[in-house]
Amino acid sequence: ETGVTQTPRHLVMGMTNKKSLKCEQHLGHNAMYWYKQSAKKPLELMFVYSLEERVENNSVPSRFSPECPNSSHLFLHLHTLQPEDSALYLCASSQDVGKETQYFGPGTRLTVL
Amino acid sequence: GENVEQHPSTLSVQEGDSAVIKCTYSDSASNYFPWYKQELGKRPQLIIDIRSNVGEKKDQRIAVTLNKTAKHFSLHITETQPEDSAVYFCAASKLSKLTFGTGTRLQVTL
């Protein structure tokens, strides 16, 4: 349960705010992922990082900006979001990209007013 | 890209009965098919997975079957218990990318 942690767990922000989501994995994995989970929609892959390099950007708007300073930490910087961006943002990690078993964090519940 | 469809969206069974959830995928190159369980307010957790070189896999009350020709795979839960109540997601993977189904809300009633 503590292998992948995310902070904050809940975040309420206005459309003009700038905030960041943080993910940390304690599993020694090399790959990290950001997903968006909205009500009644499948989990949507946003970004994939392997050894701190972005290997996939799934047509995500530029108001979401990821950062991976090292293989244990992943950030998602948010600015000028829209109400439709309200969702649960999940971080995951896996041993390597291509080692498909992914372990999820608890998520950040984001509400954009 | 990959498209994964999952049915049913909701499923209610009585305790002790079996539950079956079905998924289809579109990309024949997908080679890994995990199933995740997500309890209310909690993170998705892997419960079982299957690779494309295997047709069936079982772990206690949970089994998964894969038909590569038809491009569909199914989750079978036998002797369901109240703690099996959750949302179940199937996924299909090629290389690093997991594409998820829309989820099935399973309710096990007493």
mmCIF file of C-alpha atoms in Angstrom:
data_model
loop_
_atom_site.group_PDB
_atom_site.id
_atom_site.type_symbol
_atom_site.label_atom_id
_atom_site.label_comp_id
_atom_site.label_asym_id
_atom_site.label_seq_id
_atom_site.Cartn_x
_atom_site.Cartn_y
_atom_site.Cartn_z
ATOM 1 C CA GLU A 1 0.000 0.000 0.000
ATOM 2 C CA THR A 2 2.892 2.437 0.564
ATOM 3 C CA GLY A 3 4.877 1.511 -2.558
ATOM 4 C CA VAL A 4 3.512 4.455 -4.535
ATOM 5 C CA THR A 5 2.450 7.595 -2.708
ATOM 6 C CA GLN A 6 0.757 10.727 -3.979
ATOM 7 C CA THR A 7 0.260 14.171 -2.492
ATOM 8 C CA PRO A 8 -1.986 15.948 -1.998
ATOM 9 C CA ARG A 9 -4.862 13.473 -1.781
ATOM 10 C CA HIS A 10 -7.413 16.202 -2.446
ATOM 11 C CA LEU A 11 -6.995 19.533 -4.230
ATOM 12 C CA VAL A 12 -9.449 22.300 -5.033
ATOM 13 C CA MET A 13 -8.214 25.027 -7.333
ATOM 14 C CA GLY A 14 -9.504 27.914 -9.370
ATOM 15 C CA MET A 15 -9.000 28.150 -13.089
ATOM 16 C CA THR A 16 -6.260 30.754 -12.712
ATOM 17 C CA ASN A 17 -4.277 28.891 -10.055
ATOM 18 C CA LYS A 18 -1.024 27.003 -10.497
ATOM 19 C CA LYS A 19 -0.560 23.831 -8.503
ATOM 20 C CA SER A 20 1.501 20.656 -8.648
ATOM 21 C CA LEU A 21 0.752 17.013 -7.951
ATOM 22 C CA LYS A 22 3.510 14.845 -6.585
ATOM 23 C CA CYS A 23 4.123 11.121 -6.906
ATOM 24 C CA GLU A 24 6.843 9.081 -5.266
ATOM 25 C CA GLN A 25 7.568 5.391 -5.695
ATOM 26 C CA HIS A 26 9.581 3.318 -3.246
ATOM 27 C CA LEU A 27 9.747 0.179 -5.381
ATOM 28 C CA GLY A 28 12.968 0.805 -7.273
ATOM 29 C CA HIS A 29 11.047 1.005 -10.538
ATOM 30 C CA ASN A 30 12.319 2.751 -13.653
ATOM 31 C CA ALA A 31 9.021 3.685 -15.299
ATOM 32 C CA MET A 32 6.323 6.042 -14.040
ATOM 33 C CA TYR A 33 2.945 7.016 -15.442
ATOM 34 C CA TRP A 34 0.208 9.623 -15.022
ATOM 35 C CA TYR A 35 -3.417 8.603 -15.597
ATOM 36 C CA LYS A 36 -6.662 10.568 -15.458
ATOM 37 C CA GLN A 37 -9.775 8.831 -14.111
ATOM 38 C CA SER A 38 -13.088 10.567 -14.770
ATOM 39 C CA ALA A 39 -16.531 9.329 -13.847
ATOM 40 C CA LYS A 40 -17.938 6.807 -16.323
ATOM 41 C CA LYS A 41 -14.821 6.917 -18.521
ATOM 42 C CA PRO A 42 -11.919 4.508 -18.743
ATOM 43 C CA LEU A 43 -8.592 5.288 -17.184
ATOM 44 C CA GLU A 44 -6.767 7.564 -19.621
ATOM 45 C CA LEU A 45 -3.005 7.365 -19.949
ATOM 46 C CA MET A 46 -1.486 10.845 -19.966
ATOM 47 C CA PHE A 47 2.291 10.489 -19.757
ATOM 48 C CA VAL A 48 4.924 7.778 -19.527
ATOM 49 C CA TYR A 49 8.430 8.290 -18.210
ATOM 50 C CA SER A 50 11.298 5.825 -18.405
ATOM 51 C CA LEU A 51 14.472 6.655 -16.506
ATOM 52 C CA GLU A 52 13.408 10.285 -16.271
ATOM 53 C CA GLU A 53 12.789 10.597 -19.999
ATOM 54 C CA ARG A 54 9.303 11.092 -21.359
ATOM 55 C CA VAL A 55 8.525 8.270 -23.764
ATOM 56 C CA GLU A 56 4.866 8.948 -24.348
ATOM 57 C CA ASN A 57 2.648 12.002 -24.360
ATOM 58 C CA ASN A 58 -0.899 10.999 -25.080
ATOM 59 C CA SER A 59 -2.153 14.218 -26.715
ATOM 60 C CA VAL A 60 -2.527 15.931 -23.368
ATOM 61 C CA PRO A 61 -3.251 19.689 -23.337
ATOM 62 C CA SER A 62 -0.279 21.885 -22.489
ATOM 63 C CA ARG A 63 -1.970 23.096 -19.309
ATOM 64 C CA PHE A 64 -0.711 19.776 -17.865
ATOM 65 C CA SER A 65 3.066 19.743 -17.622
ATOM 66 C CA PRO A 66 4.890 16.670 -16.263
ATOM 67 C CA GLU A 67 8.295 16.617 -14.663
ATOM 68 C CA CYS A 68 10.415 13.634 -13.674
ATOM 69 C CA PRO A 69 13.562 14.780 -11.833
ATOM 70 C CA ASN A 70 14.614 11.200 -11.005
ATOM 71 C CA SER A 71 13.250 7.689 -11.318
ATOM 72 C CA SER A 72 11.524 7.876 -7.926
ATOM 73 C CA HIS A 73 9.633 11.132 -8.325
ATOM 74 C CA LEU A 74 7.072 12.371 -10.796
ATOM 75 C CA PHE A 75 5.241 15.690 -10.795
ATOM 76 C CA LEU A 76 2.277 17.020 -12.702
ATOM 77 C CA HIS A 77 2.225 20.808 -12.887
ATOM 78 C CA LEU A 78 -1.196 22.324 -13.435
ATOM 79 C CA HIS A 79 -2.049 25.796 -14.715
ATOM 80 C CA THR A 80 -5.151 27.494 -16.129
ATOM 81 C CA LEU A 81 -7.200 24.321 -15.819
ATOM 82 C CA GLN A 82 -10.821 23.963 -16.854
ATOM 83 C CA PRO A 83 -13.716 22.542 -14.804
ATOM 84 C CA GLU A 84 -13.736 19.471 -17.076
ATOM 85 C CA ASP A 85 -10.245 18.685 -15.819
ATOM 86 C CA SER A 86 -11.771 17.744 -12.468
ATOM 87 C CA ALA A 87 -10.972 14.066 -11.968
ATOM 88 C CA LEU A 88 -8.913 11.581 -10.004
ATOM 89 C CA TYR A 89 -5.278 11.719 -11.119
ATOM 90 C CA LEU A 90 -3.460 8.456 -10.595
ATOM 91 C CA CYS A 91 0.253 7.851 -10.678
ATOM 92 C CA ALA A 92 1.641 4.377 -11.368
ATOM 93 C CA SER A 93 5.037 2.749 -11.692
ATOM 94 C CA SER A 94 6.462 -0.424 -13.183
ATOM 95 C CA GLN A 95 9.856 -2.083 -13.184
ATOM 96 C CA ASP A 96 10.549 -0.911 -16.703
ATOM 97 C CA VAL A 97 8.552 0.324 -19.649
ATOM 98 C CA GLY A 98 7.410 -2.909 -21.216
ATOM 99 C CA LYS A 99 7.353 -4.719 -17.844
ATOM 100 C CA GLU A 100 3.695 -4.231 -17.811
ATOM 101 C CA THR A 101 2.616 -4.848 -14.238
ATOM 102 C CA GLN A 102 1.847 -1.367 -12.997
ATOM 103 C CA TYR A 103 1.360 -0.401 -9.371
ATOM 104 C CA PHE A 104 -0.914 2.535 -8.671
ATOM 105 C CA GLY A 105 -0.801 5.276 -6.090
ATOM 106 C CA PRO A 106 -3.921 6.339 -4.166
ATOM 107 C CA GLY A 107 -4.608 9.249 -6.493
ATOM 108 C CA THR A 108 -5.245 12.971 -6.110
ATOM 109 C CA ARG A 109 -8.882 14.023 -6.290
ATOM 110 C CA LEU A 110 -8.787 17.329 -8.193
ATOM 111 C CA THR A 111 -11.672 19.767 -8.344
ATOM 112 C CA VAL A 112 -11.407 22.801 -10.605
ATOM 113 C CA LEU A 113 -13.856 25.566 -9.806
ATOM 114 C CA GLY B 1 -4.719 2.737 -31.503
ATOM 115 C CA GLU B 2 -6.049 0.081 -29.169
ATOM 116 C CA ASN B 3 -9.741 0.065 -28.214
ATOM 117 C CA VAL B 4 -10.969 -2.018 -25.278
ATOM 118 C CA GLU B 5 -14.647 -2.648 -24.666
ATOM 119 C CA GLN B 6 -15.906 -4.093 -21.403
ATOM 120 C CA HIS B 7 -19.285 -5.592 -20.485
ATOM 121 C CA PRO B 8 -21.399 -5.443 -18.481
ATOM 122 C CA SER B 9 -21.058 -2.011 -16.910
ATOM 123 C CA THR B 10 -22.842 -3.206 -13.778
ATOM 124 C CA LEU B 11 -23.292 -6.705 -12.420
ATOM 125 C CA SER B 12 -25.193 -7.846 -9.366
ATOM 126 C CA VAL B 13 -24.835 -11.401 -8.081
ATOM 127 C CA GLN B 14 -25.809 -13.204 -4.922
ATOM 128 C CA GLU B 15 -23.130 -14.318 -2.538
ATOM 129 C CA GLY B 16 -21.792 -17.673 -3.600
ATOM 130 C CA ASP B 17 -22.704 -17.263 -7.255
ATOM 131 C CA SER B 18 -20.208 -16.789 -10.070
ATOM 132 C CA ALA B 19 -19.519 -13.524 -11.888
ATOM 133 C CA VAL B 20 -18.177 -13.154 -15.414
ATOM 134 C CA ILE B 21 -16.873 -9.955 -16.974
ATOM 135 C CA LYS B 22 -15.958 -9.813 -20.651
ATOM 136 C CA CYS B 23 -13.618 -7.590 -22.632
ATOM 137 C CA THR B 24 -12.723 -7.298 -26.284
ATOM 138 C CA TYR B 25 -9.721 -5.561 -27.801
ATOM 139 C CA SER B 26 -8.912 -4.339 -31.274
ATOM 140 C CA ASP B 27 -5.122 -4.458 -31.676
ATOM 141 C CA SER B 28 -3.898 -7.977 -32.389
ATOM 142 C CA ALA B 29 -0.387 -6.882 -31.331
ATOM 143 C CA SER B 30 -1.503 -6.465 -27.705
ATOM 144 C CA ASN B 31 0.165 -9.174 -25.682
ATOM 145 C CA TYR B 32 -0.613 -8.577 -22.024
ATOM 146 C CA PHE B 33 -3.995 -8.425 -20.359
ATOM 147 C CA PRO B 34 -4.239 -7.427 -16.694
ATOM 148 C CA TRP B 35 -7.320 -7.101 -14.543
ATOM 149 C CA TYR B 36 -7.523 -4.487 -11.817
ATOM 150 C CA LYS B 37 -9.905 -4.209 -8.890
ATOM 151 C CA GLN B 38 -10.747 -0.792 -7.502
ATOM 152 C CA GLU B 39 -12.672 -0.540 -4.261
ATOM 153 C CA LEU B 40 -14.503 2.656 -3.480
ATOM 154 C CA GLY B 41 -12.048 5.452 -2.739
ATOM 155 C CA LYS B 42 -9.029 3.225 -3.228
ATOM 156 C CA ARG B 43 -6.388 2.716 -5.871
ATOM 157 C CA PRO B 44 -6.679 0.122 -8.655
ATOM 158 C CA GLN B 45 -4.903 -3.082 -7.671
ATOM 159 C CA LEU B 46 -3.794 -5.871 -9.962
ATOM 160 C CA ILE B 47 -5.673 -9.086 -9.227
ATOM 161 C CA ILE B 48 -4.659 -11.318 -12.127
ATOM 162 C CA ASP B 49 -3.058 -11.034 -15.532
ATOM 163 C CA ILE B 50 -2.504 -13.164 -18.595
ATOM 164 C CA ARG B 51 -0.049 -13.041 -21.467
ATOM 165 C CA SER B 52 -0.835 -13.801 -25.072
ATOM 166 C CA ASN B 53 0.989 -17.126 -25.070
ATOM 167 C CA VAL B 54 -1.412 -18.530 -22.458
ATOM 168 C CA GLY B 55 -5.102 -19.350 -22.852
ATOM 169 C CA GLU B 56 -6.155 -19.560 -19.235
ATOM 170 C CA LYS B 57 -4.853 -18.698 -15.798
ATOM 171 C CA LYS B 58 -6.330 -19.364 -12.393
ATOM 172 C CA ASP B 59 -5.623 -18.029 -8.911
ATOM 173 C CA GLN B 60 -7.908 -19.459 -6.240
ATOM 174 C CA ARG B 61 -11.414 -18.107 -6.955
ATOM 175 C CA ILE B 62 -10.312 -15.948 -9.860
ATOM 176 C CA ALA B 63 -9.614 -17.089 -13.404
ATOM 177 C CA VAL B 64 -8.966 -15.335 -16.678
ATOM 178 C CA THR B 65 -9.368 -16.760 -20.174
ATOM 179 C CA LEU B 66 -7.980 -15.368 -23.404
ATOM 180 C CA ASN B 67 -9.092 -16.046 -26.963
ATOM 181 C CA LYS B 68 -6.521 -14.409 -29.220
ATOM 182 C CA THR B 69 -8.319 -15.316 -32.412
ATOM 183 C CA ALA B 70 -11.511 -13.622 -31.329
ATOM 184 C CA LYS B 71 -9.599 -10.911 -29.444
ATOM 185 C CA HIS B 72 -11.519 -11.293 -26.240
ATOM 186 C CA PHE B 73 -10.711 -12.143 -22.665
ATOM 187 C CA SER B 74 -12.833 -12.730 -19.599
ATOM 188 C CA LEU B 75 -12.602 -12.600 -15.822
ATOM 189 C CA HIS B 76 -14.355 -15.311 -13.846
ATOM 190 C CA ILE B 77 -14.948 -15.046 -10.110
ATOM 191 C CA THR B 78 -16.408 -18.109 -8.403
ATOM 192 C CA GLU B 79 -18.024 -18.355 -4.972
ATOM 193 C CA THR B 80 -18.377 -14.588 -4.780
ATOM 194 C CA GLN B 81 -18.143 -12.877 -1.406
ATOM 195 C CA PRO B 82 -19.267 -9.395 -0.274
ATOM 196 C CA GLU B 83 -15.644 -8.234 -0.287
ATOM 197 C CA ASP B 84 -15.539 -8.902 -4.029
ATOM 198 C CA SER B 85 -17.813 -5.867 -4.483
ATOM 199 C CA ALA B 86 -15.789 -3.277 -6.401
ATOM 200 C CA VAL B 87 -15.177 -1.891 -9.871
ATOM 201 C CA TYR B 88 -13.161 -4.203 -12.095
ATOM 202 C CA PHE B 89 -11.130 -2.925 -15.038
ATOM 203 C CA CYS B 90 -9.683 -4.959 -17.847
ATOM 204 C CA ALA B 91 -6.781 -3.643 -19.907
ATOM 205 C CA ALA B 92 -4.802 -4.561 -22.988
ATOM 206 C CA SER B 93 -1.149 -3.700 -23.328
ATOM 207 C CA LYS B 94 1.321 -3.327 -26.131
ATOM 208 C CA LEU B 95 4.826 -2.329 -25.017
ATOM 209 C CA SER B 96 4.389 0.355 -22.388
ATOM 210 C CA LYS B 97 0.852 1.432 -23.071
ATOM 211 C CA LEU B 98 -2.087 0.062 -21.127
ATOM 212 C CA THR B 99 -5.522 0.759 -22.600
ATOM 213 C CA PHE B 100 -8.303 0.254 -20.083
ATOM 214 C CA GLY B 101 -11.909 -0.786 -20.429
ATOM 215 C CA THR B 102 -14.658 1.349 -18.936
ATOM 216 C CA GLY B 103 -15.037 -0.810 -15.843
ATOM 217 C CA THR B 104 -17.659 -3.135 -14.367
ATOM 218 C CA ARG B 105 -19.250 -2.341 -11.041
ATOM 219 C CA LEU B 106 -19.769 -5.689 -9.303
ATOM 220 C CA GLN B 107 -22.182 -5.845 -6.390
ATOM 221 C CA VAL B 108 -22.315 -9.030 -4.344
ATOM 222 C CA THR B 109 -25.501 -9.195 -2.319
ATOM 223 C CA LEU B 110 -26.163 -11.328 0.739
#
